[in-house]
PDB file of N, CA and C in Angstrom:
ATOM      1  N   UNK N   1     140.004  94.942  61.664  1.00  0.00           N
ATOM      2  CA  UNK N   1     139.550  96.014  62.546  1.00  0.00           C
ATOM      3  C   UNK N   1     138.090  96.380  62.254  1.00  0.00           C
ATOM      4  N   UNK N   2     137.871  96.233  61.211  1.00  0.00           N
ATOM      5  CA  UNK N   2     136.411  96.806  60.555  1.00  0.00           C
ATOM      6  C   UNK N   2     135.186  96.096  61.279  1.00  0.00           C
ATOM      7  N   UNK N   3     135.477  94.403  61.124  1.00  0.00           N
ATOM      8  CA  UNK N   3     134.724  93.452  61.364  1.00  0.00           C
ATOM      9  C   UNK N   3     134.720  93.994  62.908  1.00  0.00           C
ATOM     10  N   UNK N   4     135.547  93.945  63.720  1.00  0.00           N
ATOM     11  CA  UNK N   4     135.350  94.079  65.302  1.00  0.00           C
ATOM     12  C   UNK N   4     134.940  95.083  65.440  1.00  0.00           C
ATOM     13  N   UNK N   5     135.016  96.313  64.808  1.00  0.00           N
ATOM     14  CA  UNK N   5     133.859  97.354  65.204  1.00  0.00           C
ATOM     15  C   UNK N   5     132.690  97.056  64.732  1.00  0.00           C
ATOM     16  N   UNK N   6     132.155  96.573  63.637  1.00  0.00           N
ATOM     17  CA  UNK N   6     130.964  96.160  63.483  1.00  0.00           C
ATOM     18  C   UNK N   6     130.357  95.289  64.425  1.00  0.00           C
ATOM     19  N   UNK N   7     131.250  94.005  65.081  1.00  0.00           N
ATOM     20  CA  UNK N   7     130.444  93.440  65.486  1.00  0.00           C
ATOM     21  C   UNK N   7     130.416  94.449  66.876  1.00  0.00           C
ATOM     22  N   UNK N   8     131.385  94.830  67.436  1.00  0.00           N
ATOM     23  CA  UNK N   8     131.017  95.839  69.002  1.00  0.00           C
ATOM     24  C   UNK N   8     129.109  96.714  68.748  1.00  0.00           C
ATOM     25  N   UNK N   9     128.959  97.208  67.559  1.00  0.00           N
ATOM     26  CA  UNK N   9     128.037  98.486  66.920  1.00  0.00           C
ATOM     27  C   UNK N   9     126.600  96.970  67.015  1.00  0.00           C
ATOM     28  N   UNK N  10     127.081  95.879  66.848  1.00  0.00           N
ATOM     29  CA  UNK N  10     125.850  94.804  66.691  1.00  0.00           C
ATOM     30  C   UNK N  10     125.700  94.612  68.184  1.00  0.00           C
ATOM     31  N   UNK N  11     126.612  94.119  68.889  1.00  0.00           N
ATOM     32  CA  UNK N  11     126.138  94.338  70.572  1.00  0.00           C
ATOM     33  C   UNK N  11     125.691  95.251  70.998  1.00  0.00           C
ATOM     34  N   UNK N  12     126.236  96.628  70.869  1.00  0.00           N
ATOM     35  CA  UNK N  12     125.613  97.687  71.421  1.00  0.00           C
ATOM     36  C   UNK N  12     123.977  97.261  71.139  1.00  0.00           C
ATOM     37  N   UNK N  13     123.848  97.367  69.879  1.00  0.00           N
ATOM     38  CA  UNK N  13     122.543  97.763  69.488  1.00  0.00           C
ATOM     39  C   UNK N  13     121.756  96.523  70.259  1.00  0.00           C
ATOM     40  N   UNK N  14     122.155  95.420  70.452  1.00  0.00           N
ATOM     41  CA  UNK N  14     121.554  94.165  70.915  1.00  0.00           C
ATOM     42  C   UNK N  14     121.394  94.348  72.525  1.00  0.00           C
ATOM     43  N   UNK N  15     122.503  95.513  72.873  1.00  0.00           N
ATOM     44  CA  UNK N  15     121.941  95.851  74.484  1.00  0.00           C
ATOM     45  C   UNK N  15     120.947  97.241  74.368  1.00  0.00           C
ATOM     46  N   UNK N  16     121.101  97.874  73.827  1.00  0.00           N
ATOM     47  CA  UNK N  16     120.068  98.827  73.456  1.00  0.00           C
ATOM     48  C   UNK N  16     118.510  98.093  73.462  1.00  0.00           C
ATOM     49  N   UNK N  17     118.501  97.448  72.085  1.00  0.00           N
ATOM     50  CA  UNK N  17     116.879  96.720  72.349  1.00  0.00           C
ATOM     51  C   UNK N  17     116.617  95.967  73.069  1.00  0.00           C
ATOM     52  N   UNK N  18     117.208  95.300  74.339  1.00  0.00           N
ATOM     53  CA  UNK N  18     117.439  94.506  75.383  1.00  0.00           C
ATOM     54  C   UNK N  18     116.882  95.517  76.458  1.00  0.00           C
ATOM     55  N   UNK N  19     117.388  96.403  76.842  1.00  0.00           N
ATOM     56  CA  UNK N  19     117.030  97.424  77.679  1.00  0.00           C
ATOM     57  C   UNK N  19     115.510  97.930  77.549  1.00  0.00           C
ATOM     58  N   UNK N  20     115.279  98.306  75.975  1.00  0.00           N
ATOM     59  CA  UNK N  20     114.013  98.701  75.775  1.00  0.00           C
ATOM     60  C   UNK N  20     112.854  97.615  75.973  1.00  0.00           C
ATOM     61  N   UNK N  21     113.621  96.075  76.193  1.00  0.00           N
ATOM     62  CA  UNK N  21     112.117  95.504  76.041  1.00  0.00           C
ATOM     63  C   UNK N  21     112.100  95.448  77.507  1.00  0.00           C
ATOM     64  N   UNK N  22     112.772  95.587  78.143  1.00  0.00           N
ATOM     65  CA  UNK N  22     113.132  94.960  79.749  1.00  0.00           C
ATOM     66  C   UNK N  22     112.173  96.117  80.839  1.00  0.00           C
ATOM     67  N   UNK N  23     112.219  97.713  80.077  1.00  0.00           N
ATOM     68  CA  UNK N  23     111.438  98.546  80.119  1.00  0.00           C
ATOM     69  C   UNK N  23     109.775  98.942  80.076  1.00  0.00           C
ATOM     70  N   UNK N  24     109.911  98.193  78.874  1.00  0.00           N
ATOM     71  CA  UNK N  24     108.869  98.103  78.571  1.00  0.00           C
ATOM     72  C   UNK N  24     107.610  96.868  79.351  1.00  0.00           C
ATOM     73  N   UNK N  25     108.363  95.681  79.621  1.00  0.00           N
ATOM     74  CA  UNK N  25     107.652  94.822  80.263  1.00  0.00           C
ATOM     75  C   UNK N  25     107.624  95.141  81.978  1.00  0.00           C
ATOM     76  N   UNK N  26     108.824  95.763  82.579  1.00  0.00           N
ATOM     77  CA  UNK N  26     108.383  96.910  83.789  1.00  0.00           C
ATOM     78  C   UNK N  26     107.171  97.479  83.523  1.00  0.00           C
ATOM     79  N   UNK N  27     107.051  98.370  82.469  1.00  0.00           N
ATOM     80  CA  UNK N  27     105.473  99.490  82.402  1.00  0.00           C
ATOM     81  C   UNK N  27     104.482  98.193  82.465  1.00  0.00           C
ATOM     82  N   UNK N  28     104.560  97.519  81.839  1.00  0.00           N
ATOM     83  CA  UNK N  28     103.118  96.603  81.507  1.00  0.00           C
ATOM     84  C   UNK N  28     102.932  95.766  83.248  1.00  0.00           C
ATOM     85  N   UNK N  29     104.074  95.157  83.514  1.00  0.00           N
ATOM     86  CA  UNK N  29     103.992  94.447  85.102  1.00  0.00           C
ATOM     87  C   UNK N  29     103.033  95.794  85.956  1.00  0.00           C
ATOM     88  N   UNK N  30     103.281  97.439  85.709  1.00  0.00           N
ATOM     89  CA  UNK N  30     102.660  98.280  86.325  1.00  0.00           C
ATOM     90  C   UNK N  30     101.347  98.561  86.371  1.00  0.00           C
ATOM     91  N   UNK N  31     100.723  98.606  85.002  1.00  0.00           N
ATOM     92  CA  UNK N  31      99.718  98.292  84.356  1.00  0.00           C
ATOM     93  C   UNK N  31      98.727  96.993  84.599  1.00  0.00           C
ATOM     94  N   UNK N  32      99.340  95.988  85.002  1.00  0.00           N
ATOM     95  CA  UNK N  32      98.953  94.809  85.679  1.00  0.00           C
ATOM     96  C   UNK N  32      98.286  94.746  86.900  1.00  0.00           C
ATOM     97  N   UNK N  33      99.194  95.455  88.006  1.00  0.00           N
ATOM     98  CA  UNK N  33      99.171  95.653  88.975  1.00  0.00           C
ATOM     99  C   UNK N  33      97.986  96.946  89.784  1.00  0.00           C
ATOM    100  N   UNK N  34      97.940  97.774  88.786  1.00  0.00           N
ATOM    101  CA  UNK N  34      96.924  98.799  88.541  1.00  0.00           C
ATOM    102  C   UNK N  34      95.588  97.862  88.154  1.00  0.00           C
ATOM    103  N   UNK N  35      95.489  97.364  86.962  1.00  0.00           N
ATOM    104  CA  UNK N  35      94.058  96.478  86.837  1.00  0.00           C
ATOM    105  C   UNK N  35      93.935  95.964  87.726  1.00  0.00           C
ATOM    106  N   UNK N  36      94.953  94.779  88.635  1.00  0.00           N
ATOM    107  CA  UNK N  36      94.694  93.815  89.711  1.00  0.00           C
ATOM    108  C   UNK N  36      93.926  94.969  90.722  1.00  0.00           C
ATOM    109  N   UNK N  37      94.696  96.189  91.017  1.00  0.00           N
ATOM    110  CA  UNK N  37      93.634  97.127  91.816  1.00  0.00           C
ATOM    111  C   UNK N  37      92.232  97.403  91.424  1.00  0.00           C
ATOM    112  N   UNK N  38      92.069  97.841  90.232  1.00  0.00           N
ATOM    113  CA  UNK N  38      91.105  98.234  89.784  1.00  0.00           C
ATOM    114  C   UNK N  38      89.529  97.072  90.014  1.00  0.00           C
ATOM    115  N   UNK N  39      90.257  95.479  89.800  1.00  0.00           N
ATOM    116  CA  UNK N  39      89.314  94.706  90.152  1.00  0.00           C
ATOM    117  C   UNK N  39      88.551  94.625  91.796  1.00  0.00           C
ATOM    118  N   UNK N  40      90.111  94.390  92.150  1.00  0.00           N
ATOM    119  CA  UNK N  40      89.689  94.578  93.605  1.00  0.00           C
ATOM    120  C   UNK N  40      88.534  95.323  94.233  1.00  0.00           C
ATOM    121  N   UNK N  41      88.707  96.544  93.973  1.00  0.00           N
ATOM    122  CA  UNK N  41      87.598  97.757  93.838  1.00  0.00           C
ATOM    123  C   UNK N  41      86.492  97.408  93.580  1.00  0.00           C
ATOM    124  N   UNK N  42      86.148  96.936  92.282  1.00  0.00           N
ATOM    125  CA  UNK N  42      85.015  96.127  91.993  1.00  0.00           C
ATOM    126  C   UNK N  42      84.344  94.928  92.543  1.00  0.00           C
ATOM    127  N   UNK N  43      85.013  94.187  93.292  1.00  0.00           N
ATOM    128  CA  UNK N  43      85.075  92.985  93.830  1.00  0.00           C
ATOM    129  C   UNK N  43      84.237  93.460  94.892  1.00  0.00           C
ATOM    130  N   UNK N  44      84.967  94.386  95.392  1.00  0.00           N
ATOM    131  CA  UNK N  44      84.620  95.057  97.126  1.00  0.00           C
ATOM    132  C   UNK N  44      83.156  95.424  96.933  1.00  0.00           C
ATOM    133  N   UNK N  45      83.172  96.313  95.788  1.00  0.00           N
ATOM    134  CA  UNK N  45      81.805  97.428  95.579  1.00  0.00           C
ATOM    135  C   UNK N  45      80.906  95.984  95.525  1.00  0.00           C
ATOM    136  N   UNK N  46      81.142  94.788  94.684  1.00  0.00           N
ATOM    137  CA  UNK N  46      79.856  94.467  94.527  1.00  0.00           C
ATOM    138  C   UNK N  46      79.604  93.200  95.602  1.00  0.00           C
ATOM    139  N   UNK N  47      80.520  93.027  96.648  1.00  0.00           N
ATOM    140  CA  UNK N  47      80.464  92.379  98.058  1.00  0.00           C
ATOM    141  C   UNK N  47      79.551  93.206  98.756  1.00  0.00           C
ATOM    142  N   UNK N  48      79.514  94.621  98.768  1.00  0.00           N
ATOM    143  CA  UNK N  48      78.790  95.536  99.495  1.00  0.00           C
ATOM    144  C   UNK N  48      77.289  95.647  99.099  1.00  0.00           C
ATOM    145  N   UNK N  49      77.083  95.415  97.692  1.00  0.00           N
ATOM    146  CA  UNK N  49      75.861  95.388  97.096  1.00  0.00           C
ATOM    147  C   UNK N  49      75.293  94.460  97.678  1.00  0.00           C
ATOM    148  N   UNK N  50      75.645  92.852  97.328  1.00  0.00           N
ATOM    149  CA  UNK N  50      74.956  92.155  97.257  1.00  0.00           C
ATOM    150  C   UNK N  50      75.029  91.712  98.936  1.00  0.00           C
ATOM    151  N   UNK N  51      75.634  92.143  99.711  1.00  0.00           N
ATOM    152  CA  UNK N  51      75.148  91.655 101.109  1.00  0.00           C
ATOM    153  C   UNK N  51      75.745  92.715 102.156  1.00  0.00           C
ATOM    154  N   UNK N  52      75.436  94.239 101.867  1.00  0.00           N
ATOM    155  CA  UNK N  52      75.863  95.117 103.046  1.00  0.00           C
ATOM    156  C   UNK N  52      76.187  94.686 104.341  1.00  0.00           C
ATOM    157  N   UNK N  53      75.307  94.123 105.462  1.00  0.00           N
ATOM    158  CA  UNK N  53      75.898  93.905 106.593  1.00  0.00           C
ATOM    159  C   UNK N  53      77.402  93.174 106.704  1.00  0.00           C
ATOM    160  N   UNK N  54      77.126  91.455 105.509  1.00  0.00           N
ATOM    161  CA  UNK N  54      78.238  90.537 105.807  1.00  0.00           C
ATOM    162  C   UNK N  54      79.564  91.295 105.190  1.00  0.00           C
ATOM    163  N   UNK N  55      79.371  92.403 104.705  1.00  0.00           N
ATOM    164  CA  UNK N  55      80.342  93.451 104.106  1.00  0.00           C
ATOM    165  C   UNK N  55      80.975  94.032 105.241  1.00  0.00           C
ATOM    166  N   UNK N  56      80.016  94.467 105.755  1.00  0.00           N
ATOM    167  CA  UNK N  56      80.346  96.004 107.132  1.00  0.00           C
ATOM    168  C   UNK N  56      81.133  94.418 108.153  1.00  0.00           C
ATOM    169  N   UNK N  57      80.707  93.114 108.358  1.00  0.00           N
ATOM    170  CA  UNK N  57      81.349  92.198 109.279  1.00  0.00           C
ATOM    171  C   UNK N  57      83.081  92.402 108.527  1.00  0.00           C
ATOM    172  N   UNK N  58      82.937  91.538 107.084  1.00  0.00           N
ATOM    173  CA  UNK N  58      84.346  90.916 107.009  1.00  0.00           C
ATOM    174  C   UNK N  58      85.570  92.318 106.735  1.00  0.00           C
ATOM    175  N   UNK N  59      84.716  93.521 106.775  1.00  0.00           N
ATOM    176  CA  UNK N  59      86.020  94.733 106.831  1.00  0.00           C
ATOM    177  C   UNK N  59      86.360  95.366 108.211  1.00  0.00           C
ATOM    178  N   UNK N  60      85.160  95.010 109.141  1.00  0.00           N
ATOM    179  CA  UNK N  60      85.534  95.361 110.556  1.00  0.00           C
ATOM    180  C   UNK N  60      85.823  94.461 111.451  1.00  0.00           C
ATOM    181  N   UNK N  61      85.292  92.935 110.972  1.00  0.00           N
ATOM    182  CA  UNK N  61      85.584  91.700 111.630  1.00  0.00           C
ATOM    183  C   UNK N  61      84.261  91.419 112.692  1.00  0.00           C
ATOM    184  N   UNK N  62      83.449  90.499 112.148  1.00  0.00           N
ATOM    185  CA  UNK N  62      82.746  90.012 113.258  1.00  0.00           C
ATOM    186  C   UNK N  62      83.009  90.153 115.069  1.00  0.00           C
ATOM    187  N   UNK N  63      81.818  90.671 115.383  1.00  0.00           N
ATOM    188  CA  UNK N  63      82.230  90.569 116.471  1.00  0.00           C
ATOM    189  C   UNK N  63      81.086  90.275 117.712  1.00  0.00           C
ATOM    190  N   UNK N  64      81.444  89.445 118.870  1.00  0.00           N
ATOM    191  CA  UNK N  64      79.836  88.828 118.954  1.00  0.00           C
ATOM    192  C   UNK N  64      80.033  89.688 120.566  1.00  0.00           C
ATOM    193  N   UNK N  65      80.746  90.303 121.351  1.00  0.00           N
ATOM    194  CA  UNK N  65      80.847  91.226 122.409  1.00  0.00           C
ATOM    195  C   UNK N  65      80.132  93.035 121.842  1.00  0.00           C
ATOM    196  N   UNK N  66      79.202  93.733 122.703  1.00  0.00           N
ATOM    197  CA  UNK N  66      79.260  94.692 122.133  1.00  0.00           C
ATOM    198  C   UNK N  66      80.497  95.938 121.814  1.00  0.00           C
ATOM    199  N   UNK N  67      81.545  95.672 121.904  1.00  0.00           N
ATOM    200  CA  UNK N  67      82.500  96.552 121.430  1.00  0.00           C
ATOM    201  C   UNK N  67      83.709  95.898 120.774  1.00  0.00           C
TER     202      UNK N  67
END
């Protein structure tokens, strides 16, 4: 009886730190996904720098009619 509660108390605990890493690599995938924004941002800002108009084209879309 002893042994089978021990080993039940070794699973638990083996789904316990299972959960926590499964958690934990959720936050970081979030964190990921946040930098991937954060570049973007940067990407944009320095598309706008280095060539304002072809900027103001590829976010409003070229367009060769006046409207």
């Amino acid at each position: 009886m002893e042994e089978r509660l021990k080993a039940l108390e070794i699973a638990m605990k083996l789904e316990e730190d299972g959960k926590k890493f499964y958690l934990e690599v959720r936050f970081f995938v979030a964190l990921a996904h946040e930098e991937r924004g954060h570049y973007l941002s940067l990407w944009d800002y320095r598309e706008y720098l280095k060539d304002p108009a072809g900027w103001f084209g590829m976010k409003e879309g070229f367009r060769l009619d006046a409207g």
